[in-house]
Amino acid sequence: MNTGRALRTFGLILAAGAMPILLSVTGCATGTSDRIEDHGTSARVTMALAEDTQYKYVAVNVETHKGTVQLSGFVNSRDQKDRAGDLAKKVTGVKDVVNNIKVQESVN
């Protein structure tokens, strides 16, 4: 009977010790999945900007974190900045858009 009790106690200790390891592995997998999804969202937004027939967005950067897309860089007009934000909002996977694009002043 003592052997059974000892094995049960050992099993509980082993299970309790394994719990943090299992939780950390699960957390890593979720973090990796989020990063992969964010990378895909950034790629889709970049593609939507590249396919725009009205403007070119060669100086615009796209970064995504947990579905929030941040646009940064430079464009030539306020309309171009606004259009970039509108295009990004329509992309699958985008939850929110932070439009930090700067409008360059034209030198005349």
JSON list of C-alpha atoms in Angstrom, two decimals, residues 2-108:
[
{"chain": "A", "resi": 2, "resn": "ASN", "atom": "CA", "xyz": [2.84, 2.43, 0.70]},
{"chain": "A", "resi": 3, "resn": "THR", "atom": "CA", "xyz": [4.18, 1.85, -2.81]},
{"chain": "A", "resi": 4, "resn": "GLY", "atom": "CA", "xyz": [0.82, 2.85, -4.36]},
{"chain": "A", "resi": 5, "resn": "ARG", "atom": "CA", "xyz": [0.65, 6.01, -2.28]},
{"chain": "A", "resi": 6, "resn": "ALA", "atom": "CA", "xyz": [4.26, 6.88, -3.18]},
{"chain": "A", "resi": 7, "resn": "LEU", "atom": "CA", "xyz": [3.59, 6.37, -6.89]},
{"chain": "A", "resi": 8, "resn": "ARG", "atom": "CA", "xyz": [0.48, 8.53, -6.71]},
{"chain": "A", "resi": 9, "resn": "THR", "atom": "CA", "xyz": [2.37, 11.28, -4.91]},
{"chain": "A", "resi": 10, "resn": "PHE", "atom": "CA", "xyz": [5.23, 11.03, -7.43]},
{"chain": "A", "resi": 11, "resn": "GLY", "atom": "CA", "xyz": [2.72, 11.28, -10.29]},
{"chain": "A", "resi": 12, "resn": "LEU", "atom": "CA", "xyz": [1.15, 14.42, -8.81]},
{"chain": "A", "resi": 13, "resn": "ILE", "atom": "CA", "xyz": [4.57, 16.02, -8.31]},
{"chain": "A", "resi": 14, "resn": "LEU", "atom": "CA", "xyz": [5.58, 15.13, -11.85]},
{"chain": "A", "resi": 15, "resn": "ALA", "atom": "CA", "xyz": [2.35, 16.53, -13.30]},
{"chain": "A", "resi": 16, "resn": "ALA", "atom": "CA", "xyz": [2.67, 19.75, -11.28]},
{"chain": "A", "resi": 17, "resn": "GLY", "atom": "CA", "xyz": [6.26, 20.14, -12.43]},
{"chain": "A", "resi": 18, "resn": "ALA", "atom": "CA", "xyz": [5.36, 19.58, -16.07]},
{"chain": "A", "resi": 19, "resn": "MET", "atom": "CA", "xyz": [2.55, 22.16, -16.04]},
{"chain": "A", "resi": 20, "resn": "PRO", "atom": "CA", "xyz": [4.80, 25.27, -16.40]},
{"chain": "A", "resi": 21, "resn": "ILE", "atom": "CA", "xyz": [6.67, 23.59, -19.25]},
{"chain": "A", "resi": 22, "resn": "LEU", "atom": "CA", "xyz": [3.42, 22.77, -21.07]},
{"chain": "A", "resi": 23, "resn": "LEU", "atom": "CA", "xyz": [2.09, 26.29, -20.58]},
{"chain": "A", "resi": 24, "resn": "SER", "atom": "CA", "xyz": [5.28, 27.90, -21.88]},
{"chain": "A", "resi": 25, "resn": "VAL", "atom": "CA", "xyz": [5.29, 25.68, -24.99]},
{"chain": "A", "resi": 26, "resn": "THR", "atom": "CA", "xyz": [1.66, 26.56, -25.66]},
{"chain": "A", "resi": 27, "resn": "GLY", "atom": "CA", "xyz": [2.43, 30.26, -25.20]},
{"chain": "A", "resi": 28, "resn": "CYS", "atom": "CA", "xyz": [5.30, 30.06, -27.67]},
{"chain": "A", "resi": 29, "resn": "ALA", "atom": "CA", "xyz": [3.14, 28.38, -30.25]},
{"chain": "A", "resi": 30, "resn": "THR", "atom": "CA", "xyz": [0.46, 31.05, -29.90]},
{"chain": "A", "resi": 31, "resn": "GLY", "atom": "CA", "xyz": [3.04, 33.84, -30.18]},
{"chain": "A", "resi": 32, "resn": "THR", "atom": "CA", "xyz": [4.52, 32.27, -33.29]},
{"chain": "A", "resi": 33, "resn": "SER", "atom": "CA", "xyz": [1.07, 31.88, -34.81]},
{"chain": "A", "resi": 34, "resn": "ASP", "atom": "CA", "xyz": [0.29, 35.55, -34.13]},
{"chain": "A", "resi": 35, "resn": "ARG", "atom": "CA", "xyz": [3.57, 36.66, -35.72]},
{"chain": "A", "resi": 36, "resn": "ILE", "atom": "CA", "xyz": [2.90, 34.53, -38.81]},
{"chain": "A", "resi": 37, "resn": "GLU", "atom": "CA", "xyz": [-0.63, 35.93, -39.10]},
{"chain": "A", "resi": 38, "resn": "ASP", "atom": "CA", "xyz": [0.67, 39.51, -38.66]},
{"chain": "A", "resi": 39, "resn": "HIS", "atom": "CA", "xyz": [3.33, 38.92, -41.31]},
{"chain": "A", "resi": 40, "resn": "GLY", "atom": "CA", "xyz": [0.64, 37.71, -43.72]},
{"chain": "A", "resi": 41, "resn": "THR", "atom": "CA", "xyz": [-1.53, 40.73, -42.96]},
{"chain": "A", "resi": 42, "resn": "SER", "atom": "CA", "xyz": [1.41, 43.08, -43.62]},
{"chain": "A", "resi": 43, "resn": "ALA", "atom": "CA", "xyz": [2.08, 41.32, -46.91]},
{"chain": "A", "resi": 44, "resn": "ARG", "atom": "CA", "xyz": [-1.57, 41.64, -47.98]},
{"chain": "A", "resi": 45, "resn": "VAL", "atom": "CA", "xyz": [-1.63, 45.36, -47.11]},
{"chain": "A", "resi": 46, "resn": "THR", "atom": "CA", "xyz": [1.65, 45.92, -48.97]},
{"chain": "A", "resi": 47, "resn": "MET", "atom": "CA", "xyz": [0.18, 44.12, -52.00]},
{"chain": "A", "resi": 48, "resn": "ALA", "atom": "CA", "xyz": [-3.02, 46.20, -51.85]},
{"chain": "A", "resi": 49, "resn": "LEU", "atom": "CA", "xyz": [-0.94, 49.38, -51.85]},
{"chain": "A", "resi": 50, "resn": "ALA", "atom": "CA", "xyz": [1.22, 48.10, -54.73]},
{"chain": "A", "resi": 51, "resn": "GLU", "atom": "CA", "xyz": [-1.85, 47.25, -56.81]},
{"chain": "A", "resi": 52, "resn": "ASP", "atom": "CA", "xyz": [-3.41, 50.70, -56.43]},
{"chain": "A", "resi": 53, "resn": "THR", "atom": "CA", "xyz": [-3.79, 52.31, -59.85]},
{"chain": "A", "resi": 54, "resn": "GLN", "atom": "CA", "xyz": [-4.22, 55.84, -58.51]},
{"chain": "A", "resi": 55, "resn": "TYR", "atom": "CA", "xyz": [-1.02, 56.27, -56.44]},
{"chain": "A", "resi": 56, "resn": "LYS", "atom": "CA", "xyz": [2.41, 54.74, -55.89]},
{"chain": "A", "resi": 57, "resn": "TYR", "atom": "CA", "xyz": [3.40, 53.94, -52.30]},
{"chain": "A", "resi": 58, "resn": "VAL", "atom": "CA", "xyz": [7.13, 53.26, -52.70]},
{"chain": "A", "resi": 59, "resn": "ALA", "atom": "CA", "xyz": [8.07, 55.16, -49.52]},
{"chain": "A", "resi": 60, "resn": "VAL", "atom": "CA", "xyz": [5.39, 53.61, -47.26]},
{"chain": "A", "resi": 61, "resn": "ASN", "atom": "CA", "xyz": [6.22, 50.97, -44.64]},
{"chain": "A", "resi": 62, "resn": "VAL", "atom": "CA", "xyz": [3.69, 48.49, -43.26]},
{"chain": "A", "resi": 63, "resn": "GLU", "atom": "CA", "xyz": [3.98, 46.79, -39.87]},
{"chain": "A", "resi": 64, "resn": "THR", "atom": "CA", "xyz": [1.34, 44.70, -38.12]},
{"chain": "A", "resi": 65, "resn": "HIS", "atom": "CA", "xyz": [0.98, 43.70, -34.47]},
{"chain": "A", "resi": 66, "resn": "LYS", "atom": "CA", "xyz": [-2.01, 41.65, -33.35]},
{"chain": "A", "resi": 67, "resn": "GLY", "atom": "CA", "xyz": [-4.03, 42.76, -36.35]},
{"chain": "A", "resi": 68, "resn": "THR", "atom": "CA", "xyz": [-3.29, 46.47, -35.95]},
{"chain": "A", "resi": 69, "resn": "VAL", "atom": "CA", "xyz": [-1.57, 47.80, -39.05]},
{"chain": "A", "resi": 70, "resn": "GLN", "atom": "CA", "xyz": [0.78, 50.75, -38.72]},
{"chain": "A", "resi": 71, "resn": "LEU", "atom": "CA", "xyz": [1.54, 52.73, -41.86]},
{"chain": "A", "resi": 72, "resn": "SER", "atom": "CA", "xyz": [4.58, 54.98, -41.88]},
{"chain": "A", "resi": 73, "resn": "GLY", "atom": "CA", "xyz": [6.75, 56.73, -44.42]},
{"chain": "A", "resi": 74, "resn": "PHE", "atom": "CA", "xyz": [6.04, 59.52, -46.89]},
{"chain": "A", "resi": 75, "resn": "VAL", "atom": "CA", "xyz": [3.54, 60.38, -49.62]},
{"chain": "A", "resi": 76, "resn": "ASN", "atom": "CA", "xyz": [2.95, 63.45, -51.79]},
{"chain": "A", "resi": 77, "resn": "SER", "atom": "CA", "xyz": [-0.57, 64.45, -50.75]},
{"chain": "A", "resi": 78, "resn": "ARG", "atom": "CA", "xyz": [-3.18, 64.21, -48.02]},
{"chain": "A", "resi": 79, "resn": "ASP", "atom": "CA", "xyz": [-5.46, 62.32, -50.43]},
{"chain": "A", "resi": 80, "resn": "GLN", "atom": "CA", "xyz": [-2.73, 59.72, -50.98]},
{"chain": "A", "resi": 81, "resn": "LYS", "atom": "CA", "xyz": [-2.27, 59.29, -47.21]},
{"chain": "A", "resi": 82, "resn": "ASP", "atom": "CA", "xyz": [-6.02, 58.90, -46.67]},
{"chain": "A", "resi": 83, "resn": "ARG", "atom": "CA", "xyz": [-6.32, 56.42, -49.56]},
{"chain": "A", "resi": 84, "resn": "ALA", "atom": "CA", "xyz": [-3.51, 54.28, -48.12]},
{"chain": "A", "resi": 85, "resn": "GLY", "atom": "CA", "xyz": [-5.41, 54.07, -44.82]},
{"chain": "A", "resi": 86, "resn": "ASP", "atom": "CA", "xyz": [-8.67, 53.21, -46.59]},
{"chain": "A", "resi": 87, "resn": "LEU", "atom": "CA", "xyz": [-7.00, 50.50, -48.67]},
{"chain": "A", "resi": 88, "resn": "ALA", "atom": "CA", "xyz": [-5.39, 48.98, -45.56]},
{"chain": "A", "resi": 89, "resn": "LYS", "atom": "CA", "xyz": [-8.71, 48.89, -43.67]},
{"chain": "A", "resi": 90, "resn": "LYS", "atom": "CA", "xyz": [-10.26, 46.73, -46.40]},
{"chain": "A", "resi": 91, "resn": "VAL", "atom": "CA", "xyz": [-7.59, 44.02, -46.21]},
{"chain": "A", "resi": 92, "resn": "THR", "atom": "CA", "xyz": [-8.45, 40.67, -44.61]},
{"chain": "A", "resi": 93, "resn": "GLY", "atom": "CA", "xyz": [-7.01, 40.34, -41.11]},
{"chain": "A", "resi": 94, "resn": "VAL", "atom": "CA", "xyz": [-6.79, 44.08, -40.40]},
{"chain": "A", "resi": 95, "resn": "LYS", "atom": "CA", "xyz": [-8.48, 44.99, -37.11]},
{"chain": "A", "resi": 96, "resn": "ASP", "atom": "CA", "xyz": [-7.31, 48.61, -36.93]},
{"chain": "A", "resi": 97, "resn": "VAL", "atom": "CA", "xyz": [-5.09, 51.02, -38.87]},
{"chain": "A", "resi": 98, "resn": "VAL", "atom": "CA", "xyz": [-2.72, 53.57, -37.38]},
{"chain": "A", "resi": 99, "resn": "ASN", "atom": "CA", "xyz": [-1.84, 55.92, -40.23]},
{"chain": "A", "resi": 100, "resn": "ASN", "atom": "CA", "xyz": [1.45, 57.64, -39.37]},
{"chain": "A", "resi": 101, "resn": "ILE", "atom": "CA", "xyz": [2.29, 58.48, -42.98]},
{"chain": "A", "resi": 102, "resn": "LYS", "atom": "CA", "xyz": [3.76, 61.96, -43.40]},
{"chain": "A", "resi": 103, "resn": "VAL", "atom": "CA", "xyz": [2.82, 64.22, -46.32]},
{"chain": "A", "resi": 104, "resn": "GLN", "atom": "CA", "xyz": [5.96, 65.63, -47.97]},
{"chain": "A", "resi": 105, "resn": "GLU", "atom": "CA", "xyz": [5.93, 69.30, -48.70]},
{"chain": "A", "resi": 106, "resn": "SER", "atom": "CA", "xyz": [6.56, 69.93, -52.37]},
{"chain": "A", "resi": 107, "resn": "VAL", "atom": "CA", "xyz": [9.60, 72.09, -53.10]},
{"chain": "A", "resi": 108, "resn": "ASN", "atom": "CA", "xyz": [8.71, 74.76, -55.69]}
]
